[in-house]
mmCIF file of C-alpha atoms in Angstrom:
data_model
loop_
_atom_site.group_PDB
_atom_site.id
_atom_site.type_symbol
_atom_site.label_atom_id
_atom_site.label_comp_id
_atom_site.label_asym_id
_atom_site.label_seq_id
_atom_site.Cartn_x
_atom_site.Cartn_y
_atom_site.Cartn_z
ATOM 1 C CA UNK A 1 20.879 13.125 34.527
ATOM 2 C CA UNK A 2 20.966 16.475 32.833
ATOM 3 C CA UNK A 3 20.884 14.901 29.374
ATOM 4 C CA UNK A 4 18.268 12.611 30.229
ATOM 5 C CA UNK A 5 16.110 16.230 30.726
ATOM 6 C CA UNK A 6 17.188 17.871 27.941
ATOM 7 C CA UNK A 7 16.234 14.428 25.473
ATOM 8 C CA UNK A 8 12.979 14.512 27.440
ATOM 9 C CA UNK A 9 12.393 18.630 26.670
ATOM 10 C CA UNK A 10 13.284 17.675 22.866
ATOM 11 C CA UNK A 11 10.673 15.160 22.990
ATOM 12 C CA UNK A 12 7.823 17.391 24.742
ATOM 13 C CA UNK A 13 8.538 19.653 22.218
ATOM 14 C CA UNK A 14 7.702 17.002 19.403
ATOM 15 C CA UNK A 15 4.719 16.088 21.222
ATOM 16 C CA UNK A 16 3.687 19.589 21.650
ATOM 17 C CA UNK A 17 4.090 19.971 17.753
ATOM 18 C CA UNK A 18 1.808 17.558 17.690
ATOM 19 C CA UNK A 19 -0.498 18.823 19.854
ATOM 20 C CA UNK A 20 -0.777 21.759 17.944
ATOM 21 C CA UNK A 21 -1.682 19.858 14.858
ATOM 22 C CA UNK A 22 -4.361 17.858 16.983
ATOM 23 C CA UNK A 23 -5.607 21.248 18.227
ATOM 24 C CA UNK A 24 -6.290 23.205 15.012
ATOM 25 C CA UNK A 25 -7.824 19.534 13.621
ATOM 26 C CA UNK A 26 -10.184 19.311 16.415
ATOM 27 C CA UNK A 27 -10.921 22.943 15.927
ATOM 28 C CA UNK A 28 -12.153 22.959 12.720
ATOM 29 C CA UNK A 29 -14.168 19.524 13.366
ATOM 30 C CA UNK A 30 -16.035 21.453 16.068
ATOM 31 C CA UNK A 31 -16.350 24.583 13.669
ATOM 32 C CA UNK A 32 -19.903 23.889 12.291
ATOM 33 C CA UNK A 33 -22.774 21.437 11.809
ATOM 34 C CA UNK A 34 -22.029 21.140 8.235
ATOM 35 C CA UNK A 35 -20.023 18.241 7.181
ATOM 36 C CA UNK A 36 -18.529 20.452 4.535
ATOM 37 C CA UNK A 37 -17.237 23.212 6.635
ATOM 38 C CA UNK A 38 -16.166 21.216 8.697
ATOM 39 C CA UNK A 39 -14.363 18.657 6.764
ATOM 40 C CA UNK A 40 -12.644 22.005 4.905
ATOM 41 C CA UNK A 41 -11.484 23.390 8.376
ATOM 42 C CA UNK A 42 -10.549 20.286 9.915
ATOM 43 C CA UNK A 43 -8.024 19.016 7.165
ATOM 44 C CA UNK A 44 -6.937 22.404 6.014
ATOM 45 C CA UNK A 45 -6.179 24.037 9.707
ATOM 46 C CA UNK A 46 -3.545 21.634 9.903
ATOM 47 C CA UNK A 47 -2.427 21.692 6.665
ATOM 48 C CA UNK A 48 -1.984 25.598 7.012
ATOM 49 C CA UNK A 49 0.134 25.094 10.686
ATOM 50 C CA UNK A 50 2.024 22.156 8.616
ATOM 51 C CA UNK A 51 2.765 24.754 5.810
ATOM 52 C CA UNK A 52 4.045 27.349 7.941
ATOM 53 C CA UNK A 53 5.943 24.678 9.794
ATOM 54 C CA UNK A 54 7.982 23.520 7.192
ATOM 55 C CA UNK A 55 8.718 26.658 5.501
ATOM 56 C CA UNK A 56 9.949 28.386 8.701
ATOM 57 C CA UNK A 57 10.584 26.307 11.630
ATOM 58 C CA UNK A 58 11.047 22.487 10.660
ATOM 59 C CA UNK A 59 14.362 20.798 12.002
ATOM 60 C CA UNK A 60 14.493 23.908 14.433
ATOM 61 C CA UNK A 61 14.950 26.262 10.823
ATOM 62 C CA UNK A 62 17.484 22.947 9.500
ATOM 63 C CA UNK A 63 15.477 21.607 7.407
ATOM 64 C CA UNK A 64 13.020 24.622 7.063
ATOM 65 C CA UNK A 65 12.880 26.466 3.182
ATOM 66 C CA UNK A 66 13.070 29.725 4.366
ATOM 67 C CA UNK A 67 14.887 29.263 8.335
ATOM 68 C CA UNK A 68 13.956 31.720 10.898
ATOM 69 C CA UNK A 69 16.359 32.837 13.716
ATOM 70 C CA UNK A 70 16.473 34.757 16.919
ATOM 71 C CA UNK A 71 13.281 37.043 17.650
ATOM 72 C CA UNK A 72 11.843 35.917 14.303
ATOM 73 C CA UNK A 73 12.222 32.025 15.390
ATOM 74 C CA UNK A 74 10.802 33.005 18.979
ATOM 75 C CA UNK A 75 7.664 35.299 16.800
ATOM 76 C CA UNK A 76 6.749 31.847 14.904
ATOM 77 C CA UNK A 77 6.940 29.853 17.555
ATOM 78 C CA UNK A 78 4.909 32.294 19.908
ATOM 79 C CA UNK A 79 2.089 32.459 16.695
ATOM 80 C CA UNK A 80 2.163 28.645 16.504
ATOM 81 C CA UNK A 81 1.762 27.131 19.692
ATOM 82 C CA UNK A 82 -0.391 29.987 20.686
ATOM 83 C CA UNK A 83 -2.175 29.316 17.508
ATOM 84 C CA UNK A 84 -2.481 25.845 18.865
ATOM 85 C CA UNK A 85 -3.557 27.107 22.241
ATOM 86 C CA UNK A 86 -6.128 29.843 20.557
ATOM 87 C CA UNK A 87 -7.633 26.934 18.417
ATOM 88 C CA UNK A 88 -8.410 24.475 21.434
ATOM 89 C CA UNK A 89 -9.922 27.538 23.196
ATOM 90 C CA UNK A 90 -11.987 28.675 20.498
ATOM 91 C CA UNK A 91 -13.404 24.564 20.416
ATOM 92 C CA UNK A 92 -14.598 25.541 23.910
ATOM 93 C CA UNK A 93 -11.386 23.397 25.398
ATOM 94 C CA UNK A 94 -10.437 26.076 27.729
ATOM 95 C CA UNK A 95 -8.590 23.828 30.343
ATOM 96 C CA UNK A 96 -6.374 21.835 27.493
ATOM 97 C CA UNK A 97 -5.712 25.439 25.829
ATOM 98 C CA UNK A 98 -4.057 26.364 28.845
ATOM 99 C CA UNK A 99 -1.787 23.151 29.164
ATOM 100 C CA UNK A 100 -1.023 23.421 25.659
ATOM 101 C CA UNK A 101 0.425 26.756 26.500
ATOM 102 C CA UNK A 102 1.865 26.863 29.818
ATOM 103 C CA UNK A 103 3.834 23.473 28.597
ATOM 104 C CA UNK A 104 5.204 25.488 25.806
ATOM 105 C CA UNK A 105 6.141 28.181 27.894
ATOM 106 C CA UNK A 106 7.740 25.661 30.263
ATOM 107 C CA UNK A 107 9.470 23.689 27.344
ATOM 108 C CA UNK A 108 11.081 27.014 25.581
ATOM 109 C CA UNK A 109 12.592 28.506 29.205
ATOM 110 C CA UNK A 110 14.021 25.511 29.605
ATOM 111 C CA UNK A 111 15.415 24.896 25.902
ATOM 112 C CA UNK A 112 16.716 28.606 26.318
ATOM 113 C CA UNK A 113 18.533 28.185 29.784
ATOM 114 C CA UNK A 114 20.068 24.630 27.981
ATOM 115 C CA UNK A 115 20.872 26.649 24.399
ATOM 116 C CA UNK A 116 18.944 23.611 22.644
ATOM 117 C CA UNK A 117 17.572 26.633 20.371
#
């Protein structure tokens, strides 16, 4: 049963990867009434979180270009999915904002009591 839970705490954290992408899309969509400002912020939030994604923290630092570890891993993932979180809230999506985060806080006790960091 146990690695039945720890697949499914891999796979919440994909989907909470996700989320965060999802989060700092819809942010920027909600950012203005201009079409331009917000076509700008809602393509190039994500693109930012993807950025900083794959140069620190892709693969779990694998397959990232520059890998973190330790307290710098746990910094960049603490800026990220609270970025994620901070973006919903800032759309006025105070409710989801706080999902998004407690699930990440749920998702990285549990990946540190299983060493799946």
């Amino acid at each position: 049963m146990l690695p039945i839970a720890k697949g499914a705490n891999l796979a919440l954290m994909f989907f909470l990867e996700l989320g965060v992408l999802a989060s700092a899309g819809y942010w920027g969509f909600t950012l203005s009434q201009h079409w331009g400002v917000k076509l700008l912020a809602g393509l190039g939030a994500p693109a930012l979180f993807i950025a900083a994604w794959a140069l620190f923290g892709a693969g779990g630092g694998a397959n990232a270009v520059i890998p973190l570890t330790g307290l710098a891993r746990a910094a960049l993932e603490i800026l990220w999915f609270g970025g994620g979180a901070l973006a919903l809230y800032a759309a006025g999506a105070a409710v989801p904002a706080g999902a998004l985060a407690a699930l990440f806080v749920v998702n990285a006790v549990l990946r540190i009591v299983w060493k799946q960091v």
